[in-house]
Coordinates of C-alpha atoms in Angstrom, one line a residue:
M841 CA 95.7 217.2 55.5
G842 CA 98.5 220.2 54.7
I843 CA 100.5 219.3 51.4
L844 CA 97.5 217.2 49.8
H845 CA 95.0 220.1 49.6
E846 CA 96.4 221.7 46.4
L847 CA 98.5 220.2 43.9
Q848 CA 100.8 222.6 43.2
R849 CA 101.6 222.2 47.4
L850 CA 102.9 219.1 47.2
Q851 CA 104.4 219.7 43.3
L852 CA 106.2 222.7 45.2
A853 CA 107.4 220.0 48.8
G854 CA 110.6 218.2 48.9
I855 CA 111.5 214.5 49.2
E856 CA 111.4 215.1 53.4
E857 CA 108.5 216.9 53.6
R858 CA 106.2 214.0 51.5
R859 CA 108.2 211.8 53.6
R860 CA 106.6 213.9 57.2
A861 CA 103.4 214.5 55.1
T862 CA 102.8 210.6 54.5
E863 CA 104.1 209.3 57.7
A864 CA 101.2 211.8 59.7
L865 CA 98.8 210.7 56.8
V866 CA 99.3 206.9 58.8
E867 CA 98.8 208.2 61.3
Q868 CA 95.4 209.7 61.0
L869 CA 94.6 206.7 59.1
G870 CA 95.3 204.9 61.8
D871 CA 95.4 200.9 61.5
G872 CA 95.5 199.4 58.1
W873 CA 97.9 201.8 56.4
H874 CA 101.9 201.6 56.2
P875 CA 104.1 204.6 54.4
G876 CA 105.4 204.0 51.5
E877 CA 108.5 205.8 50.7
P878 CA 108.0 209.3 48.4
T879 CA 109.8 210.5 45.8
L880 CA 109.9 213.6 43.2
Q881 CA 108.6 211.7 40.5
E882 CA 105.1 211.1 41.5
D883 CA 102.7 214.2 42.7
S884 CA 101.4 211.5 45.6
L885 CA 102.0 210.2 48.7
P886 CA 102.6 206.0 48.6
L887 CA 101.0 204.2 51.3
V888 CA 100.5 200.3 51.6
H889 CA 96.9 198.8 52.5
Q890 CA 98.1 196.5 54.9
A891 CA 94.4 194.0 54.0
T892 CA 95.1 193.6 51.1
G893 CA 98.3 193.8 50.6
L894 CA 97.5 196.4 47.7
A895 CA 100.0 199.9 47.3
F896 CA 97.8 203.0 47.1
V897 CA 98.7 206.3 46.4
A898 CA 96.7 210.1 48.4
V899 CA 95.8 212.0 45.5
P900 CA 96.2 216.2 46.1
G901 CA 93.1 217.9 45.4
G902 CA 92.1 220.8 44.1
E903 CA 89.9 222.3 41.8
F904 CA 88.8 221.3 38.1
E905 CA 85.9 221.5 35.0
M906 CA 84.8 218.4 35.0
G907 CA 82.9 218.2 32.4
L908 CA 83.1 217.8 28.3
S909 CA 83.9 221.1 27.1
D910 CA 83.9 223.4 23.9
E911 CA 88.0 223.4 24.2
D912 CA 87.9 219.3 24.9
I913 CA 85.9 219.2 21.4
E914 CA 88.2 221.8 19.8
E915 CA 91.1 219.5 20.7
A916 CA 89.8 216.3 19.4
S917 CA 89.4 218.1 15.9
E918 CA 93.1 218.7 15.6
H919 CA 93.1 215.0 16.0
V920 CA 90.2 213.9 14.4
D921 CA 88.7 214.5 10.8
W922 CA 85.1 215.9 11.4
T923 CA 82.7 214.3 10.3
T924 CA 78.8 214.3 9.9
S925 CA 79.7 210.7 12.4
V926 CA 82.4 212.4 14.7
A927 CA 79.5 215.5 15.4
R928 CA 77.2 213.2 16.3
W929 CA 79.3 210.6 18.1
I930 CA 80.3 214.2 20.5
E931 CA 76.9 215.6 19.9
K932 CA 75.5 212.4 22.0
A933 CA 78.3 212.1 24.9
A934 CA 78.0 215.8 25.7
A935 CA 74.7 215.5 26.3
S936 CA 75.6 213.2 29.0
A937 CA 78.5 215.4 30.5
R938 CA 76.9 218.3 30.9
P939 CA 76.3 221.2 32.4
V940 CA 80.5 221.5 32.4
H941 CA 80.9 222.2 36.0
R942 CA 83.4 223.1 38.5
V943 CA 84.4 220.7 41.5
E944 CA 86.0 221.0 44.2
M945 CA 88.7 218.1 44.4
R946 CA 89.3 216.5 47.9
P947 CA 91.9 214.4 48.5
F948 CA 91.5 210.9 48.5
L949 CA 93.2 207.6 48.7
C950 CA 93.4 205.1 45.1
A951 CA 95.0 202.1 44.8
R952 CA 97.6 202.2 41.9
A953 CA 95.9 199.6 39.5
L954 CA 93.1 198.2 38.7
L955 CA 92.8 194.4 40.4
D956 CA 94.4 191.7 38.5
R957 CA 92.5 188.2 37.7
D958 CA 94.8 186.9 41.0
Q959 CA 94.1 189.7 43.2
L960 CA 90.2 189.3 42.5
N961 CA 90.1 185.7 42.9
T962 CA 92.9 185.6 45.9
L963 CA 90.9 188.2 48.0
S964 CA 87.3 187.6 47.1
R965 CA 88.6 183.7 48.0
G966 CA 87.4 182.7 44.9
R967 CA 84.0 184.1 44.5
L968 CA 85.6 186.9 41.5
T969 CA 87.3 185.1 39.4
G970 CA 87.8 187.3 35.8
E971 CA 89.5 190.8 35.7
S972 CA 86.1 192.4 34.9
V973 CA 83.2 192.2 37.3
E974 CA 79.3 193.3 37.7
R975 CA 78.7 196.4 39.0
S976 CA 77.1 194.4 42.8
D977 CA 79.6 192.3 43.1
A978 CA 82.3 195.4 42.5
L979 CA 80.3 197.1 45.3
A980 CA 79.9 194.3 47.7
F981 CA 83.4 193.5 47.6
V982 CA 84.4 197.0 48.2
R983 CA 82.4 197.2 51.4
A984 CA 83.6 194.0 52.6
V985 CA 87.3 195.6 52.3
S986 CA 85.7 199.0 54.1
L987 CA 86.3 200.4 50.9
R988 CA 85.2 202.1 48.3
L989 CA 85.1 202.7 44.3
P990 CA 86.6 206.0 43.0
S991 CA 84.0 208.7 42.8
E992 CA 83.6 209.6 39.0
A993 CA 84.8 213.3 39.8
E994 CA 87.9 211.5 41.0
L995 CA 88.7 209.5 37.9
E996 CA 88.1 212.1 35.9
W997 CA 90.7 213.8 37.9
L998 CA 93.0 211.2 37.0
A999 CA 92.4 210.7 34.1
R1000 CA 93.1 215.5 33.0
D1001 CA 96.2 214.4 35.5
G1002 CA 94.9 217.1 37.5
G1003 CA 92.7 219.1 35.2
A1004 CA 96.5 220.0 32.8
C1005 CA 95.1 217.4 29.8
R1006 CA 92.0 217.1 27.5
F1007 CA 92.4 213.2 26.7
T1008 CA 93.0 211.0 29.7
L1009 CA 97.0 211.6 30.2
D1010 CA 97.4 213.8 26.8
A1011 CA 97.0 210.5 25.0
A1012 CA 96.6 212.1 22.0
R1013 CA 99.5 214.2 21.6
Q1014 CA 101.4 211.0 23.5
L1015 CA 100.2 208.4 20.9
D1016 CA 103.2 208.7 18.7
A1017 CA 106.0 208.4 21.7
I1018 CA 103.7 205.9 23.0
R1019 CA 103.6 204.0 19.8
G1020 CA 99.6 202.9 20.4
D1021 CA 100.5 201.8 23.5
D1022 CA 98.6 202.0 26.8
R1023 CA 100.4 200.8 29.5
L1024 CA 103.1 203.9 28.8
L1025 CA 100.2 206.2 29.5
R1026 CA 102.2 208.1 32.3
S1027 CA 99.5 209.1 35.7
R1028 CA 101.6 212.6 37.3
F1029 CA 100.4 210.6 40.1
G1030 CA 101.6 206.9 40.3
V1031 CA 98.3 205.4 38.4
R1032 CA 97.8 202.7 35.9
D1033 CA 95.5 201.7 34.3
L1034 CA 93.1 204.9 33.2
H1035 CA 92.2 203.5 29.8
R1036 CA 90.2 199.6 31.1
A1037 CA 86.8 200.2 31.6
Q1038 CA 86.7 200.4 35.6
W1039 CA 83.8 201.7 37.9
A1040 CA 82.9 204.7 39.4
E1041 CA 81.2 204.4 42.9
D1042 CA 78.1 207.2 41.4
D1043 CA 74.9 206.2 40.5
W1044 CA 74.2 206.8 36.7
H1045 CA 72.7 210.2 36.1
P1046 CA 71.9 211.0 32.4
T1047 CA 73.1 214.7 32.7
Y1048 CA 75.5 216.5 35.6
D1049 CA 72.3 218.8 36.4
G1050 CA 71.8 218.8 40.0
A1051 CA 75.8 217.3 40.6
P1052 CA 77.6 218.1 43.5
D1053 CA 80.0 220.7 43.5
A1054 CA 82.8 218.5 45.4
S1055 CA 84.0 215.5 44.3
L1056 CA 82.9 212.4 46.7
P1057 CA 80.5 210.6 45.0
W1058 CA 76.9 211.3 43.6
A1059 CA 74.6 208.8 44.7
D1060 CA 70.3 208.4 43.7
G1061 CA 70.6 208.3 40.4
E1062 CA 69.6 204.7 38.7
P1063 CA 71.5 201.5 40.4
A1064 CA 73.3 200.4 36.9
G1065 CA 75.7 202.9 38.0
V1066 CA 78.5 204.5 35.6
Y1067 CA 82.0 203.6 34.0
R1068 CA 85.0 205.5 33.3
G1069 CA 87.7 204.6 30.2
G1070 CA 87.4 201.7 27.9
F1071 CA 89.8 202.6 24.7
H1072 CA 92.6 200.9 23.7
L1073 CA 94.8 202.7 21.6
I1074 CA 97.1 199.9 20.3
A1075 CA 93.7 198.5 18.8
L1076 CA 92.9 202.1 16.8
Q1077 CA 90.6 201.3 13.8
S1078 CA 90.4 204.8 13.1
P1079 CA 91.0 208.1 13.9
E1080 CA 87.7 208.8 15.2
E1081 CA 88.4 205.8 18.1
L1082 CA 90.1 208.6 19.7
L1083 CA 87.3 210.5 20.7
H1084 CA 87.0 208.0 23.3
A1085 CA 89.8 208.8 25.0
L1086 CA 88.3 212.2 25.5
A1087 CA 88.7 212.6 29.9
G1088 CA 85.0 214.4 30.0
V1089 CA 83.4 210.7 28.4
R1090 CA 81.3 209.3 30.5
G1091 CA 79.6 205.6 30.1
Q1092 CA 76.9 203.6 32.0
L1093 CA 75.6 199.8 30.9
Y1094 CA 78.9 197.5 30.5
R1095 CA 78.3 194.2 31.9
A1096 CA 80.9 194.1 33.4
C1097 CA 84.0 196.8 34.1
G1098 CA 87.7 196.8 36.3
L1099 CA 87.7 197.6 39.8
R1100 CA 90.0 200.1 42.2
L1101 CA 90.2 200.6 45.3
A1102 CA 89.3 204.0 46.7
S1103 CA 89.3 205.9 50.3
S1104 CA 88.1 209.3 51.4
I1105 CA 90.5 211.3 53.2
P1106 CA 89.2 212.3 56.7
I1107 CA 88.7 215.7 56.9
Q1108 CA 90.3 216.9 60.4
G1109 CA 89.1 220.0 62.0

């Protein structure tokens, strides 16, 4: 996978090296993928999934600390008054997002955006008619197109912008610049919609005890599943609601969530 092994390697690659890497990746993946035109403005390699017509990116790997850390909470305290109710909320959120653990991020493929209503309707041949779907429908859909949902680790890697942020795409520090418009949060990987609630491939586990140290989906848990995202900066009723934008926050029991397509990249050799 060459320059996709480490984020820093892709950052240093020039446009011609990125173009060659994209073409080599498509050759490795085989029929069903087409190369896009890479740019120096995104730390990813662009592809098109032939069966769905959707724009994808190959996201480089690396390592990061997954979970809600003390450092995450310290940064949150810079933006939110630390009331009793805030402290209780953080305590509850941290209970399911710990122990914080180091994860080896493997390069992976993911769609740039969540599927919208028209795309879901068309690709499901009219079976799915809304932008949000229940977990069983999400899993059935991705299997039908020979893909999967992103893993929880992959979604946190995206939210942390490759380990650089404690809030999703640095939302807390960017709040004034984007004037509360979630859509203006910029990902270094060229991925959108990370603020919206979306399904992970993983089963639900109440804590990270026993969590794998690699970024692949974690099975053998509760089939209700896990989601990430689900905050809306433009509709904040109080500063405390900003806490939902912490990149380490995870959730369970949403009736329906958005759907993002993803796939592993086969390891050669």
